[in-house]
Each structure stands twice: as C-alpha cells, then as structure tokens.
CSV table of C-alpha atoms and ligand atoms in Angstrom, one decimal:
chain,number,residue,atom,x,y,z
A,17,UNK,CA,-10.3,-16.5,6.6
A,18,UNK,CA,-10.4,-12.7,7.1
A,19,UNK,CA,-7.6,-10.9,5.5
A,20,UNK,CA,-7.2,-7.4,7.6
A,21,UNK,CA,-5.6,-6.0,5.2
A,22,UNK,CA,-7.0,-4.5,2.1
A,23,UNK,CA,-5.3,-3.5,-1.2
A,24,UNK,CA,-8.2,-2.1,-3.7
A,25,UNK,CA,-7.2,-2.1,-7.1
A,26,UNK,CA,-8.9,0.5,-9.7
A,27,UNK,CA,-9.6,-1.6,-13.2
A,28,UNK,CA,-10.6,1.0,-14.8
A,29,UNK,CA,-7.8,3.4,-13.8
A,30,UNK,CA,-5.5,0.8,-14.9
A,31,UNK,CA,-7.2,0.1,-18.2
A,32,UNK,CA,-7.3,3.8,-18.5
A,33,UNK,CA,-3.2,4.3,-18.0
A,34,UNK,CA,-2.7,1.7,-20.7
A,35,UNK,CA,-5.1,3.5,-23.4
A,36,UNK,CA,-3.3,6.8,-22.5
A,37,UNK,CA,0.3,5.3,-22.5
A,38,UNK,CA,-1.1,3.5,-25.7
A,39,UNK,CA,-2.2,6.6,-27.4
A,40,UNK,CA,0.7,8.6,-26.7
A,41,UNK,CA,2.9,5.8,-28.2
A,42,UNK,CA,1.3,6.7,-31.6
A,43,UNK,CA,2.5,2.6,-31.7
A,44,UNK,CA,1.5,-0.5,-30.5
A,45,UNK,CA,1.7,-0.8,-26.6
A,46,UNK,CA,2.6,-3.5,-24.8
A,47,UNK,CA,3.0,-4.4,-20.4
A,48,UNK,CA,5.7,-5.0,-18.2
A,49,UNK,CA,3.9,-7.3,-15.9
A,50,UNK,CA,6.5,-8.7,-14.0
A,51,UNK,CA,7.1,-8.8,-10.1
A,52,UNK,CA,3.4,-10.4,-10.1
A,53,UNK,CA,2.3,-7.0,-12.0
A,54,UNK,CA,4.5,-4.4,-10.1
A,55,UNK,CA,2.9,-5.9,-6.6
A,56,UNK,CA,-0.7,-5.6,-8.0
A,57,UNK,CA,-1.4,-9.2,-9.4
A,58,UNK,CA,0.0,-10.4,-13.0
A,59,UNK,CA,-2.9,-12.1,-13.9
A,60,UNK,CA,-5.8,-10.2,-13.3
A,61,UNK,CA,-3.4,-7.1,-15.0
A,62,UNK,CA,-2.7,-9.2,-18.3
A,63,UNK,CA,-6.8,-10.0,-18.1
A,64,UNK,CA,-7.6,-6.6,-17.5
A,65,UNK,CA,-5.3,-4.7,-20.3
A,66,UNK,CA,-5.8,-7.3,-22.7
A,67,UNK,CA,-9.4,-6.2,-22.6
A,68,UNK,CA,-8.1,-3.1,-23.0
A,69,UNK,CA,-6.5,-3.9,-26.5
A,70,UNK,CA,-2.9,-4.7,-25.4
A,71,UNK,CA,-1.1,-7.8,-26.9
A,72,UNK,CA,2.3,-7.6,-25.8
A,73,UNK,CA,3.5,-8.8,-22.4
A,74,UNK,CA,6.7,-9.0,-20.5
A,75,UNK,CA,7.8,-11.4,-17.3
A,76,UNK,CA,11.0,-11.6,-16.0
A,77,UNK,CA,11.2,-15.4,-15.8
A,78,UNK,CA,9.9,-18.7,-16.5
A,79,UNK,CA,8.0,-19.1,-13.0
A,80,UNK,CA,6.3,-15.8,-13.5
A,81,UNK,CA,5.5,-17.2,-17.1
A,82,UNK,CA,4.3,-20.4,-15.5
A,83,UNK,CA,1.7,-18.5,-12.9
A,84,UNK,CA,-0.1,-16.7,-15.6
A,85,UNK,CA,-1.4,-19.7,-17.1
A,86,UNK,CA,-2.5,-19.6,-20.5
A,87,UNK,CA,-1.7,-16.3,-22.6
A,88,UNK,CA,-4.8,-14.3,-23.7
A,89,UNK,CA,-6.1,-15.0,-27.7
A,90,UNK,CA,-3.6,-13.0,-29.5
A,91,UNK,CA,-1.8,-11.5,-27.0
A,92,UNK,CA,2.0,-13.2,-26.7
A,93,UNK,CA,4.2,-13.2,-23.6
A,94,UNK,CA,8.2,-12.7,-23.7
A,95,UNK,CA,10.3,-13.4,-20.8
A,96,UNK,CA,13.1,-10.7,-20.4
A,97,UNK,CA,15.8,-12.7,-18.4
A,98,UNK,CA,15.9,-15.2,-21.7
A,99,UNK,CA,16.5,-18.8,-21.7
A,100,UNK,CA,19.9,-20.2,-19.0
A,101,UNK,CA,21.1,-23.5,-19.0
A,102,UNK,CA,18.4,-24.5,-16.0
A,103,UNK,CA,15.5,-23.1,-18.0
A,104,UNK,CA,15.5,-25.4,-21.2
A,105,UNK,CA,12.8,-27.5,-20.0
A,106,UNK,CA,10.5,-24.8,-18.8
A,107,UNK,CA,10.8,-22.8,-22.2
A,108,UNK,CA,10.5,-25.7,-24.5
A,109,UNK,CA,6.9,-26.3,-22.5
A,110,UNK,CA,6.2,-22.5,-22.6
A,111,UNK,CA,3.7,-20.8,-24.9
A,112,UNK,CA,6.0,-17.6,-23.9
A,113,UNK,CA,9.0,-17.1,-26.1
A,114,UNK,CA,12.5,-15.9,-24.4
A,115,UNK,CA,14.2,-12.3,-25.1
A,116,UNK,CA,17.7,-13.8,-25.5
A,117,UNK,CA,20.4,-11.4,-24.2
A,118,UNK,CA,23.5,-12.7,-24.4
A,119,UNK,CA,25.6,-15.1,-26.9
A,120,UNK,CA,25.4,-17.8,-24.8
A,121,UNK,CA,21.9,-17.4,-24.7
A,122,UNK,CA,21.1,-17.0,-28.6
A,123,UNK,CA,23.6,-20.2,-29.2
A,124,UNK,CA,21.1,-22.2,-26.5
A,125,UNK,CA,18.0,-21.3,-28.3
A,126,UNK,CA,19.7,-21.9,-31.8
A,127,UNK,CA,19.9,-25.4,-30.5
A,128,UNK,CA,17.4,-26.2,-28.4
A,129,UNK,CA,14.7,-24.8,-30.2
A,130,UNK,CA,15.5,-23.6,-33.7
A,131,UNK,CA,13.0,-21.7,-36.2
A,132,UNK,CA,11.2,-21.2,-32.6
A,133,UNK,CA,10.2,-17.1,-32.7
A,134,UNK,CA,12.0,-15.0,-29.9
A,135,UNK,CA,13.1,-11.2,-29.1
A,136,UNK,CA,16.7,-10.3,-28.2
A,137,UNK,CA,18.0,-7.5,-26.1
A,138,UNK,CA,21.0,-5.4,-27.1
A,139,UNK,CA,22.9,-3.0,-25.1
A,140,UNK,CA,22.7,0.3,-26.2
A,141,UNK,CA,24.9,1.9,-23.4
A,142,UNK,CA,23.0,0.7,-19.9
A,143,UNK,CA,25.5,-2.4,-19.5
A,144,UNK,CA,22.9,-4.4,-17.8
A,145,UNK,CA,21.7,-7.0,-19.7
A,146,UNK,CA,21.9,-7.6,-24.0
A,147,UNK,CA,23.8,-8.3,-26.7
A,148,UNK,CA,26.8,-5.9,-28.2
A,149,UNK,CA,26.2,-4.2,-32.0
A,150,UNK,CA,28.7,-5.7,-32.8
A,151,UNK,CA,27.6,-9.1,-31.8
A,152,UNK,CA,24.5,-8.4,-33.9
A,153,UNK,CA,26.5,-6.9,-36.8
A,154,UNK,CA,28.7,-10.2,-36.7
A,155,UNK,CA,25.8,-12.2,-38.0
A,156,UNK,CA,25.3,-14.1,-34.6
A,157,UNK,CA,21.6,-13.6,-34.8
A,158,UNK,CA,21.7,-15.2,-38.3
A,159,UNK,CA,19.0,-17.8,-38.4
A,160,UNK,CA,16.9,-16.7,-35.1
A,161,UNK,CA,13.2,-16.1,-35.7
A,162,UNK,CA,13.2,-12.8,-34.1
A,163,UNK,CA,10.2,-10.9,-33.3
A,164,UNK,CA,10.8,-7.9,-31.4
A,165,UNK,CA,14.7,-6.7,-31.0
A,166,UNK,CA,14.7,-4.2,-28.3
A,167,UNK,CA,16.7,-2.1,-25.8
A,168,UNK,CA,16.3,-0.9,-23.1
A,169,UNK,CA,16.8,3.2,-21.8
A,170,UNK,CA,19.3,4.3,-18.4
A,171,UNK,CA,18.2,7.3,-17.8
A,172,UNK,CA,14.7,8.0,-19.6
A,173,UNK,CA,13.6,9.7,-16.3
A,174,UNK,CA,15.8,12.2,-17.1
A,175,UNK,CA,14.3,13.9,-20.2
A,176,UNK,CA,17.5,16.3,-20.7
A,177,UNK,CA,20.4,13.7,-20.1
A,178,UNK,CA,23.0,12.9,-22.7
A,179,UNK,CA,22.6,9.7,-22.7
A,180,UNK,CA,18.7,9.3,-24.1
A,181,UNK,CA,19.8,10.3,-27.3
A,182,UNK,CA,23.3,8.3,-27.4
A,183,UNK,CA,21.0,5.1,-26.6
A,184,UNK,CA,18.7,6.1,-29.2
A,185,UNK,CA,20.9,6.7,-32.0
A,186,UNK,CA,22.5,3.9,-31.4
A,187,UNK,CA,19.1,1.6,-31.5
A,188,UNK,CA,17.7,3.2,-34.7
A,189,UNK,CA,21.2,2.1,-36.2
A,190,UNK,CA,20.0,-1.2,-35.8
A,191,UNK,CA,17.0,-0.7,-38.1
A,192,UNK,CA,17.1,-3.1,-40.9
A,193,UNK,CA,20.2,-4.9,-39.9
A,194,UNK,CA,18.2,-8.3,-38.3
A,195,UNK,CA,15.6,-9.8,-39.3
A,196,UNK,CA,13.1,-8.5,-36.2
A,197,UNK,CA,10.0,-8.0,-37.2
A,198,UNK,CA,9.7,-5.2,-35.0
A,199,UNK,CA,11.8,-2.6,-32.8
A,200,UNK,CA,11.2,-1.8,-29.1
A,201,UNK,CA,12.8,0.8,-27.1
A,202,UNK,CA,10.7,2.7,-24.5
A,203,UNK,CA,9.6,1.9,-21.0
A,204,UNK,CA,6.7,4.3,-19.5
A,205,UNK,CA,9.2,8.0,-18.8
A,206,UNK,CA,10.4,6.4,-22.7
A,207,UNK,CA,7.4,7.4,-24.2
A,208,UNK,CA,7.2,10.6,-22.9
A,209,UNK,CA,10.6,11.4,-25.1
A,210,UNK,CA,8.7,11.9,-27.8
A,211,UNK,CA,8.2,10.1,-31.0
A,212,UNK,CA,11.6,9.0,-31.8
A,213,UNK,CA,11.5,7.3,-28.9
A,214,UNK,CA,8.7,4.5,-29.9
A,215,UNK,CA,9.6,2.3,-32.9
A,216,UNK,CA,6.8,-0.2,-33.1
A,217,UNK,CA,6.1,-1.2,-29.9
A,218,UNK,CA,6.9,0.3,-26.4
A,219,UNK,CA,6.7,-1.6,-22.8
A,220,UNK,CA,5.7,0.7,-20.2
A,221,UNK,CA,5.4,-0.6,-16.9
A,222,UNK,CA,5.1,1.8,-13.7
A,223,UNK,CA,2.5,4.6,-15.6
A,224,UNK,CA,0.2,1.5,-16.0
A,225,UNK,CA,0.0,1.3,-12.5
A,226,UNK,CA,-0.6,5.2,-11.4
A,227,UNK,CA,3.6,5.6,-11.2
A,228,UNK,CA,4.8,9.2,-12.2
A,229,UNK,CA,8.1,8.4,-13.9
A,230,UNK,CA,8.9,12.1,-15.1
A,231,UNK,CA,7.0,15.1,-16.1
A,232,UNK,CA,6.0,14.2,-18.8
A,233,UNK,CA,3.6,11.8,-17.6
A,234,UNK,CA,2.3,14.4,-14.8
A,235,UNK,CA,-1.9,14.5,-14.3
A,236,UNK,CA,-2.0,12.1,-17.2
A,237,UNK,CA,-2.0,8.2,-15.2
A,238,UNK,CA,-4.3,7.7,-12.4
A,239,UNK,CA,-3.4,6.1,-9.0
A,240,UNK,CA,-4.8,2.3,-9.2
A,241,UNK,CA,-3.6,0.8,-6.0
A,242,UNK,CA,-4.8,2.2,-2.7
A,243,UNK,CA,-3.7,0.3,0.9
A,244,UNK,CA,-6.3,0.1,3.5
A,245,UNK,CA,-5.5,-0.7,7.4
A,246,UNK,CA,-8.0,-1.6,9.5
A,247,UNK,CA,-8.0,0.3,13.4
A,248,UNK,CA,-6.9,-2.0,16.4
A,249,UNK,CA,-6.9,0.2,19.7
A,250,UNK,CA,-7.6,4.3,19.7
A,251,UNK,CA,-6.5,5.6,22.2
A,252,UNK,CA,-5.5,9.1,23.9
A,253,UNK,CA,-2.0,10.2,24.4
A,254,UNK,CA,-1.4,12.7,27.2
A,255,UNK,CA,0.9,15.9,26.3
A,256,UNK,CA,4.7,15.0,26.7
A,257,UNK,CA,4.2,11.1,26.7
A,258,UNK,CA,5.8,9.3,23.9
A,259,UNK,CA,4.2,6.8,20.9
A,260,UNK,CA,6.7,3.7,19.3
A,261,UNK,CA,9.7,2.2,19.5
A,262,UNK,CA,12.8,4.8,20.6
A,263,UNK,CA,9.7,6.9,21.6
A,264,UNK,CA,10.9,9.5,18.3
A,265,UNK,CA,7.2,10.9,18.7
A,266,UNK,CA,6.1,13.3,21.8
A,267,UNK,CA,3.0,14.5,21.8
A,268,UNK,CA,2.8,18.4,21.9
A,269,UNK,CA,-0.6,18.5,23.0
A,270,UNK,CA,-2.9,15.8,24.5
A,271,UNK,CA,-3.6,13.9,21.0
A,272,UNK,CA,-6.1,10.9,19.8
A,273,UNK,CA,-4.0,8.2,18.3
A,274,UNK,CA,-5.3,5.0,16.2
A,275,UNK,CA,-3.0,1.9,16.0
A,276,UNK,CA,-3.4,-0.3,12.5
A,277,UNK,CA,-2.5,-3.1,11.1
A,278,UNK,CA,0.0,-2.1,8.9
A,279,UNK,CA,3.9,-2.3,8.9
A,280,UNK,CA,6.7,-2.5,7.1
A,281,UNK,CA,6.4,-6.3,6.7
A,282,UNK,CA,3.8,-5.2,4.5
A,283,UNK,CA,5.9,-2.8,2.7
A,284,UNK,CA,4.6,0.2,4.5
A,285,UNK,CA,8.4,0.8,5.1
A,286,UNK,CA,10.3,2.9,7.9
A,287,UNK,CA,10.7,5.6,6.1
A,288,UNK,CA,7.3,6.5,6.6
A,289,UNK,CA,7.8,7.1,10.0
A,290,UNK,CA,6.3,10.4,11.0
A,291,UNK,CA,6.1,11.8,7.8
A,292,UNK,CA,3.3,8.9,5.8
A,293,UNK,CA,-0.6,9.7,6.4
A,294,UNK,CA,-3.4,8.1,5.9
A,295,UNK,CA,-7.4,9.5,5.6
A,296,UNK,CA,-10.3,9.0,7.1
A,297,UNK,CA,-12.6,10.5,4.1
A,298,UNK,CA,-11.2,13.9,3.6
A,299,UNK,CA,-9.7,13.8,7.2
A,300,UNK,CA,-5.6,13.7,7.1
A,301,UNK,CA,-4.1,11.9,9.3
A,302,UNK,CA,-0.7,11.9,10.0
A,303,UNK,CA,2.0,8.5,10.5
A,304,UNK,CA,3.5,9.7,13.8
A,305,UNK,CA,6.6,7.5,15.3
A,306,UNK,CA,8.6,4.6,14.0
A,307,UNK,CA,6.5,2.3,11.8
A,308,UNK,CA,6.7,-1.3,13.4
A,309,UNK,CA,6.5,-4.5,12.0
A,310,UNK,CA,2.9,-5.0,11.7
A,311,UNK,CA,1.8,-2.0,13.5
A,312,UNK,CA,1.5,2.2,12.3
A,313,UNK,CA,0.1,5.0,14.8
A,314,UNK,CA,-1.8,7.4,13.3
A,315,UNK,CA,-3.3,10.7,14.8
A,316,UNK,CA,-7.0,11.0,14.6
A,317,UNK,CA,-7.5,14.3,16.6
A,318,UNK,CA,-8.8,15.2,13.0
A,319,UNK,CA,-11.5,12.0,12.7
A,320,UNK,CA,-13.0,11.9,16.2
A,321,UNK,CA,-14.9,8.9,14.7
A,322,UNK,CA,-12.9,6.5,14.0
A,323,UNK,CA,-12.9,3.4,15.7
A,324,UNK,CA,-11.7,0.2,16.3
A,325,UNK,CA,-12.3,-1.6,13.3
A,326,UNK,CA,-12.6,0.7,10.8
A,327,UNK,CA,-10.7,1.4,8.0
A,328,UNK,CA,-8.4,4.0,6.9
A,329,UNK,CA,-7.0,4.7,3.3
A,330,UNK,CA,-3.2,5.3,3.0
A,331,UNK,CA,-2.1,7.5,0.3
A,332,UNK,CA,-2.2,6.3,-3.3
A,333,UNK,CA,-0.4,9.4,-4.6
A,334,UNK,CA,2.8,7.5,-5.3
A,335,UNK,CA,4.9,10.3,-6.4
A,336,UNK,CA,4.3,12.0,-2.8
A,337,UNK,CA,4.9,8.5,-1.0
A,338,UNK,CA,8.3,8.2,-2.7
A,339,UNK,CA,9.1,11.8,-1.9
A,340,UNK,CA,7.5,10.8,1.7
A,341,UNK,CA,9.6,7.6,2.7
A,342,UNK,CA,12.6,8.1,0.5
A,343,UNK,CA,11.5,5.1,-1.4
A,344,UNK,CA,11.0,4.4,-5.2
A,345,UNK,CA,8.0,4.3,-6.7
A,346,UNK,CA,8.4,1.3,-7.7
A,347,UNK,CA,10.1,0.0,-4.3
A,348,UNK,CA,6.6,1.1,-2.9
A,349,UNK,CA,4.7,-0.9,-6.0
A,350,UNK,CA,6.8,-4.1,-5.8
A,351,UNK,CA,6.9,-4.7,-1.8
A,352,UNK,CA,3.1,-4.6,-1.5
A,353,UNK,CA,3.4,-7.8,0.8
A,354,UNK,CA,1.4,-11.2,0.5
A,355,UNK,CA,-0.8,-10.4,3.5
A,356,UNK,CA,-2.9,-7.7,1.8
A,357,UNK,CA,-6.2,-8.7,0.0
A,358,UNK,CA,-6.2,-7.8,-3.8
A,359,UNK,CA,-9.8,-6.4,-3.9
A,360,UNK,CA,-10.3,-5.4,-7.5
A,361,UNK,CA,-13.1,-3.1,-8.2
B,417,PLP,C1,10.7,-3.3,-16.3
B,417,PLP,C2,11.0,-3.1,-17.7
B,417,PLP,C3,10.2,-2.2,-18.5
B,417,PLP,C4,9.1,-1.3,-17.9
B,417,PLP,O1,9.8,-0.2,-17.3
B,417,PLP,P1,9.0,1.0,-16.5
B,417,PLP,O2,10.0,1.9,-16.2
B,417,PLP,O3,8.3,0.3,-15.4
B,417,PLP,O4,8.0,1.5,-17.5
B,417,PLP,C5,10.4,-2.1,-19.9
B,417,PLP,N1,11.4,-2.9,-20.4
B,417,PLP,C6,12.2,-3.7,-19.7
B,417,PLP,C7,13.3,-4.4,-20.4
B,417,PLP,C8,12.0,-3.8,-18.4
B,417,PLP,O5,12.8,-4.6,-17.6
C-alpha cells in the first residue's frame, strides 16, 4: 500500500553525529535508542551506528529490548527502567542486561539471576530514578556483576547551572567504591561539559539524531530526519476570506494555498499553526491557520508549481521547530507518528 507520508532518514548524518559525539567524548560512546530510536526506528539506528563503531546501547524496557531482535557482535544492550516484579521472565530470556535502580530492584536480580552482569543507576541529585550513595556505600551492591554504574545529569542543558557540578562531584565520589567496570554519566548537552564530564562511557541520545541540546553542540550534529507531505488540493484564496478551523488565518492579499497530508496526528502538532513552513526547493512556504488532524495549509504564492501530488519538505532544523511550535526537540523527535514511511537513504 502507498504510504503518503514520507520520513527520509540521513544514514550518514546519523553515523556522522555518533563519530562526532564519539570523538568529543575522548571515551567510548554509546546510544540511547529508546522510543523506537527517538521516533526514527531502533533498529535500523543500532544497525547503522554499530557500523559506525558504537557498542553500547540503551532501551527503556523489555518490549523495546524484545523488537530489536538480536544485539549486534559485540555491541551489548542495557535496559534503563531495570528489571520489576512483571519483567522476570522477559529478562531471564533477554540477551540485554537490566540497569537496576532501586533496592528492590538489585534484591530481584540478586535472586533471580545471580553472577548475571548488569548496570545500576544512582541518584546523584535528579530524584528520578536510582539508587542513594548511601545505598551503594552500605554494601547493597555487594555481589552484583556490575558493568556500567551510571547517573544521570538534571540540568546538563544548562552549561552554567549549579547543579552540573554538585551531580558531578558527587558521581566521581563513587569511583572505586563498586565493583563497576566502568562509569557513565553524560547524555549528548553532557558531553559538551567538558571532560570531567565523560568517565568511560557516555550515552548521548538527541545529538545523534540532529537535536541541538545546548551550545555547545551548535553547527557540530547534522539534521537526519526530514518530514515530507504530499499536496492534496491547491487552490486560491481571495483577499479577506479565511483558511482552517476558527478561520485564525485571513488572507491579506489574494494568496495560492496548498493543502497536505500532514497533521498533528502525525506529530506535526498545533503549535505550528501559522508560524511552521515547509519548502518547495529553496521556496519557503509558510504553515498558515490551525493545523488539523491530518490536514496543514501552506502558502505557495512563492512555488507557483506546485501541484497536487507533489511533495514538500518540512523543516528539519529542530532547534528552530522547537522555538517554532513551543515544543521539545525531543517532543518533535519522539511523536513522529506510525503513518509516515521511514525511507532511509
Ligand atoms: C534518554 C537518556 C539518555 C540520552 O539523553 P539525551 O539527552 O537524549 O542525550 C542518556 N541517559 C539516560 C539515563 C537516558 O534516559
């Protein structure tokens, strides 16, 4: 069946993000390839970057584990939401190993599966999800195979706040006290902390996928997922009649308006309303009215061209989409909906 809708994914833009990310990490490098590869496609991301040279992978959970498949020869797959009392079965069967994160979780592995290599997550100051210091300094971990203790950073967006360092600090006290075989703290802006930042292994995530976490990062990542829509109806639009729903769009002058196939049920959200755009080669053309459902108007005064049935690119600059629509980058990654066709090229 024809899919409409288009998403063309950049290989070797995304192989390129991981060897700069990798590079700068003066470390080894690993993925975050959860959320089906930040909306992009897990597998087809873990084949590509472990051609690459990475080796180190991370899911959130055991399905995500399960629709990879097999794990790439030498590469190794941790799941980061660990091992609960309805995933014994599913681990056990895994070639994935958990990242344990709490003490209820480390006493289920101890007996479930012990000597059986996994990673653990302490809380350095985020209170989201790991274990305490002290719970490490206790001697809980005592026992547990542990390959990669990690931690994960609040606010490494924000180069210049406090609490980078505090977390920091308070990782590196860590050093030496388990019996991890390695130490992990930064995510993608982590890296671009500097060196103190990296330990043996970091886990970016949004940079591999063209996302511009902080500065740091700026002209360094290239875009790797663009959306294309394909034009229903053109039509003209008279001066002073109105385009969508509530009618939030008048047109000053008569205007030449294309109707496509996207909406926000593809994750082209509202917040794109008149302020998105989308190109017709080099021709900008603005999102005018309230993005519908399945539907976005576009003006193409600038592409007198364009016709039912082509195609037009929306912008793959996510830094200036999040700015655009008020979203995240990685909102605008991760809500990349099921009806687009992953074309990878
Ligand atoms: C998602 C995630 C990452 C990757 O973060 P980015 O900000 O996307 O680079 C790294 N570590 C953990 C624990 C994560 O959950």
């Amino acid at each position: 069946m024809h899919r409409p809708l288009r998403l063309t994914l950049d290989r070797a833009a995304l192989q390129h993000n991981w060897r700069w990310l990798q590079a700068n990490s003066g470390t080894a490098c690993g993925a975050a390839i959860k959320a089906d590869g930040y909306g992009i496609g897990a597998r087809p991301t873990m084949d590509a970057l472990h051609e690459a040279g990475c080796r180190d992978f991370f899911v959130s959970n055991w399905a995500e584990a399960d629709e990879l498949g097999t794990v790439p020869d030498g590469a190794s797959l941790a799941v980061l939401h660990g091992v609960g009392a309805e995933d014994v079965a599913a681990a056990l069967g895994s070639p994935a190993r958990p990242v344990l994160n709490s003490v209820e979780q480390v006493e289920r592995w101890k007996a479930i599966a012990p000597g059986r290599p996994c990673d653990v997550m302490v809380d350095t100051g985020m209170n989201r999800l790991g274990l305490s210091a002290e719970d490490v300094a206790d001697g809980l971990l005592d026992g547990l195979k542990i390959e990669t203790l990690m931690s994960h950073l609040a606010c490494a967006d924000e180069p210049d706040h406090a609490m980078n360092a505090r977390q920091r600090d308070a990782f590196a006290a860590l050093a030496g006290r388990t019996a991890a075989r390695r130490l992990s703290l930064a995510n993608s802006a982590g890296i671009a902390l500097g060196e103190e930042y990296r330990f043996d292994l970091t886990r970016p995530g949004l940079a591999l996928y063209g996302g511009v976490p902080t500065a740091g990062l700026e002209g360094m990542v290239r875009p790797v997922a663009t959306p294309e829509a394909q034009v229903l109806q053109r039509r003209r639009v008279r001066a002073g009649e109105a385009v969508g729903y509530n009618a939030t769009w008048t047109a000053p002058a008569d205007a030449e308006v294309a109707i496509v196939n996207l909406g926000y049920a593809d994750g082209y959200w509202r917040g794109f309303s008149d302020r998105g755009e989308a190109f017709a080669d080099e021709a900008r053309l603005p999102v005018i009215g309230r993005v519908s459902m399945d539907l976005t108007a576009i003006d193409v005064s600038a592409a007198p061209e364009v016709a039912e049935g082509d195609r037009v690119r929306f912008a793959d600059d996510l830094p200036a989409a999040a700015r655009a629509s008020g979203m995240s980058q990685y909102e605008l990654l991760t809500g990349l909906g099921a009806r687009f066709e992953r074309v990878w090229g």
